[in-house]
Steps between C-alpha positions, in 0.01 A plus 500: 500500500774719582676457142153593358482814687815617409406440149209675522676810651783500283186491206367819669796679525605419105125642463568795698859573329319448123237731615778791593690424180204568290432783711877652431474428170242663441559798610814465359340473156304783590789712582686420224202545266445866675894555452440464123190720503668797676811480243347496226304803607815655563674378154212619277475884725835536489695345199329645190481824586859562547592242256305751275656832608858326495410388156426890421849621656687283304310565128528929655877409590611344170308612252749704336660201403199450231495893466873500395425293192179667383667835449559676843880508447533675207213707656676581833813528379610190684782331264691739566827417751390331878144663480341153533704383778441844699103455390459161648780581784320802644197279610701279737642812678201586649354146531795393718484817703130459642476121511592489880239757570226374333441231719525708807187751319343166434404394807433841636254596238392143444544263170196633283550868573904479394500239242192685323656840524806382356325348200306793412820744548743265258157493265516824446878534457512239244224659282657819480835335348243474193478885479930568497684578235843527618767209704544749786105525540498090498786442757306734764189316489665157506660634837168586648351188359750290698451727817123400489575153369783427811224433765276280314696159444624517877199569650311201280769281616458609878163490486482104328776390766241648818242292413630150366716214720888494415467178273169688322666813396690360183178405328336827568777745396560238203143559390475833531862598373490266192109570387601824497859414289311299246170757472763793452626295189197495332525870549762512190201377284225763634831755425484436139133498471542902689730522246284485201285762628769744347356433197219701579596742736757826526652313768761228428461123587723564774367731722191324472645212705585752778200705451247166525677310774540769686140531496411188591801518782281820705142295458666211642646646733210683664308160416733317750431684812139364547704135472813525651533295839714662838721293702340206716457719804295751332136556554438594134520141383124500493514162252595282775260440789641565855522131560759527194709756560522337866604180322753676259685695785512139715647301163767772483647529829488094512743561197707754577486555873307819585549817253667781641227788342746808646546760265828559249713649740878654411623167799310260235670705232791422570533203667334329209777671255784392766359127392662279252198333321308805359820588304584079439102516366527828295754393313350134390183752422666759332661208248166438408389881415808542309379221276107575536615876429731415201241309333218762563674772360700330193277183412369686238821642330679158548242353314441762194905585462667213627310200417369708219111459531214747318371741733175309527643183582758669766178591681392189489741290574588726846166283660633157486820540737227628751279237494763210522680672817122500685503155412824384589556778800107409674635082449837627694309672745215217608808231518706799750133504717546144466824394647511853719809583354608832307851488417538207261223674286709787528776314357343314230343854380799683510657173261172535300545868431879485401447197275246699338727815451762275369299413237350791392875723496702246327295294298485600099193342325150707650258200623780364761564822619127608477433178747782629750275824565262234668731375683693825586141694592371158699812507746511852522078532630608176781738631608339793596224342632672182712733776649194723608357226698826395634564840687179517591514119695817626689455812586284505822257823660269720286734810510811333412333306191364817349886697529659125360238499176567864484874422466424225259356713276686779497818315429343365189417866374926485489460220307302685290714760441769245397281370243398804380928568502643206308180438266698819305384674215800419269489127588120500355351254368678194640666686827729191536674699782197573702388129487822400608483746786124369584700163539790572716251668747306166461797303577569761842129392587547140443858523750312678778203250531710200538679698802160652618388154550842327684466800736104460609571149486772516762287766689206214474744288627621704780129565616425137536775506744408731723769770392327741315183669453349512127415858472520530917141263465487159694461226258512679188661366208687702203319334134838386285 
């Protein structure tokens, strides 16, 4: 009898344990389930608006690339000497000098407020370079157009990185970043279709491109502001329900540890510059805007003088390059989510990008070189985007994140400027030297993300043993 009894209790007790696991995972389910939900809220609110805008910046930003073979050189007066270079240079003085303090006005006037402002403001700017009619007139608006262009990019990525979990962030900035990449491609074929209206009008083909997207830059703009989401700990995010901004704010200090939401102070300043790993991270990032700046602004001319393609087909042909490297860089960046790792991908990019550029300098017949600006622009886009969301896993506290993106950035409008410095005018249309300087810097990039990793590896490593502190936080990890 006794042997029976304990049967039967150890029956009730399986019972009891079945009917708690089915409880648990249940409401697992349903957590997870509600998880889902509450992201892809966030994805849809979030994503396509400033994948949109960023999409804008970039056509506003390099459209005189399309401009320059439709007749605004000989226009402008812009064959003439280093005007080009100083044209495109100008822009990245300005844009490097207000990066930093962009994100500090972000926060303080709030995301839809500042990134709408700035839209409309570099709107305007861009449609009055359809109205000039002299180089001088053209380099002063590209230097206000990258003042008002500076805060926008940083402020998108700091406001992506505040709402998403470290190993979600590469998707998200991938999407957003790359849409916009491949969408400004297509831009080169509504530039040619602006260009016809010259046919018709006083105005030349031109200055319709400035004139139009400009246009459709200051709508935009003042379309985003009703859509535009604040940080997690706003009150304005009126799309989520209380219950899911509650949830949001409890997934992100599980992640991170809780954020730090103190203001930009001149302490955070400059302890954050007095780091190594913003300037490691900048220059991994600004490899990738040399390339993603190089092919921008001389795409175009590569492929009408160099590879020696009608002006049709040069526009054209510009789209392809853009759509492969969403392909290939959005791949790179689920498998980095994946296997939480950044580095490798940083690697394998950088490889990606310089293979490409090999190809496309030193190659003779046009289709194998034509298939190396796939290549070349695909590396060049992941890099940019696998570094973003590697800074932005190891760099811990609200404040501090906002000054590292800030210093990101900026160091790729340098980049910039060296693109815009060894892309020359007398090396047009191949500009062999500037693609081997887009290269070497590639190489540099390559070098420091192998050493980037050994160090946060031994750091890891030294954490695990109780002799150092990961960013001073207990049982945080660096991502390699």
């Amino acid at each position: 009898m006794a042997n029976e009894h304990d049967i039967d209790m150890l029956k009730e007790d399986k019972q009891q344990i079945e009917r708690v696991d089915s409880k648990y995972n249940a409401k697992t389910t349903q957590d997870a389930k509600f998880e889902k939900r509450v992201l892809r809220k966030i994805d849809s609110r979030l994503l396509p608006i400033l994948g949109c805008l960023y999409t804008i910046a970039l056509v506003d930003r390099s459209n005189v690339a399309v401009a320059r073979i439709s007749g605004m050189d000989e226009d402008l007066g812009l064959a003439q000497g280093n005007r080009v270079s100083i044209a495109l240079m100008v822009f990245f003085i300005g844009y490097i000098i207000f990066e930093i303090p962009s994100n500090a006005f972000i926060h303080k006037l709030g995301a839809a407020n500042w990134l709408a402002f700035l839209a409309v403001a570099w709107g305007l700017v861009s449609l009055g370079i359809g109205f000039l009619h002299n180089w001088i007139g053209l380099a002063i608006l590209r230097a206000l157009l990258g003042v008002f262009e500076a805060g926008f990019f940083p402020g998108c990525v700091y406001l992506v990185s505040s709402w998403y979990k470290r190993y979600e962030v590469q998707k998200r900035m991938a999407g957003f970043f790359l849409t916009a990449s491949a969408l400004s491609a297509f831009a080169n074929i509504l530039a040619y279709g602006l260009i016809q209206i010259s046919k018709h009008h006083h105005y030349k083909g031109w200055r319709w491109i400035f004139i139009i997207e400009g246009a459709i830059t200051v709508i935009a703009g003042i379309g985003s502001w009703f859509i535009i989401v604040d940080f997690p700990d706003s009150d304005r995010n009126t799309f989520l329900t209380a219950e899911e901004r509650t949830f949001v704010k409890a997934r992100l200090a599980e992640d991170r540890g809780p954020e730090e939401h103190e203001k930009v102070t001149i302490k955070i300043l400059a302890t954050t510059a007095a780091d190594w790993k913003p300037w490691a991270y900048s220059l991994m990032y600004m490899a990738g805007a040399v390339g993603v700046y190089a092919f921008l602004f001389f795409l175009p001319i590569i492929l009408r003088g160099g590879l020696g393609y009608s002006l049709e087909l040069s526009f054209i042909l510009s789209t392809p390059p853009a759509l492969f490297a969403v392909v290939e860089a959005m791949t790179i960046s689920w498998l980095a989510d994946k296997f939480q790792m950044r580095g490798p991908f940083v690697i394998f990019q950088g490889l990606v990008g310089i293979i490409g550029l090999c190809m496309t300098g030193f190659l003779s017949s046009p289709t194998p070189r034509y298939i190396g600006t796939f290549l070349g622009v695909a590396g060049a886009n992941g890099l940019v985007v696998t570094t973003l969301a590697w800074q932005a896993n190891n760099i811990v506290g609200d404040a501090r994140r906002a000054v590292s993106t800030g210093i990101l950035i900026s160091v790729s409008g340098v980049g910039g400027i060296y693109s815009s410095m060894v892309f020359r005018q007398q090396d047009a249309p191949n500009y062999l030297p500037g693609i081997v300087a887009v290269m070497a810097i590639n190489v540099a990039a390559v070098l420091v993300a192998a050493l980037t990793m050994l160090v946060l590896r031994h750091n890891n490593k030294q954490a695990d043993e109780g002799k150092y502190l990961c960013e001073g936080r207990e049982g945080f990890r660096y991502t390699l």
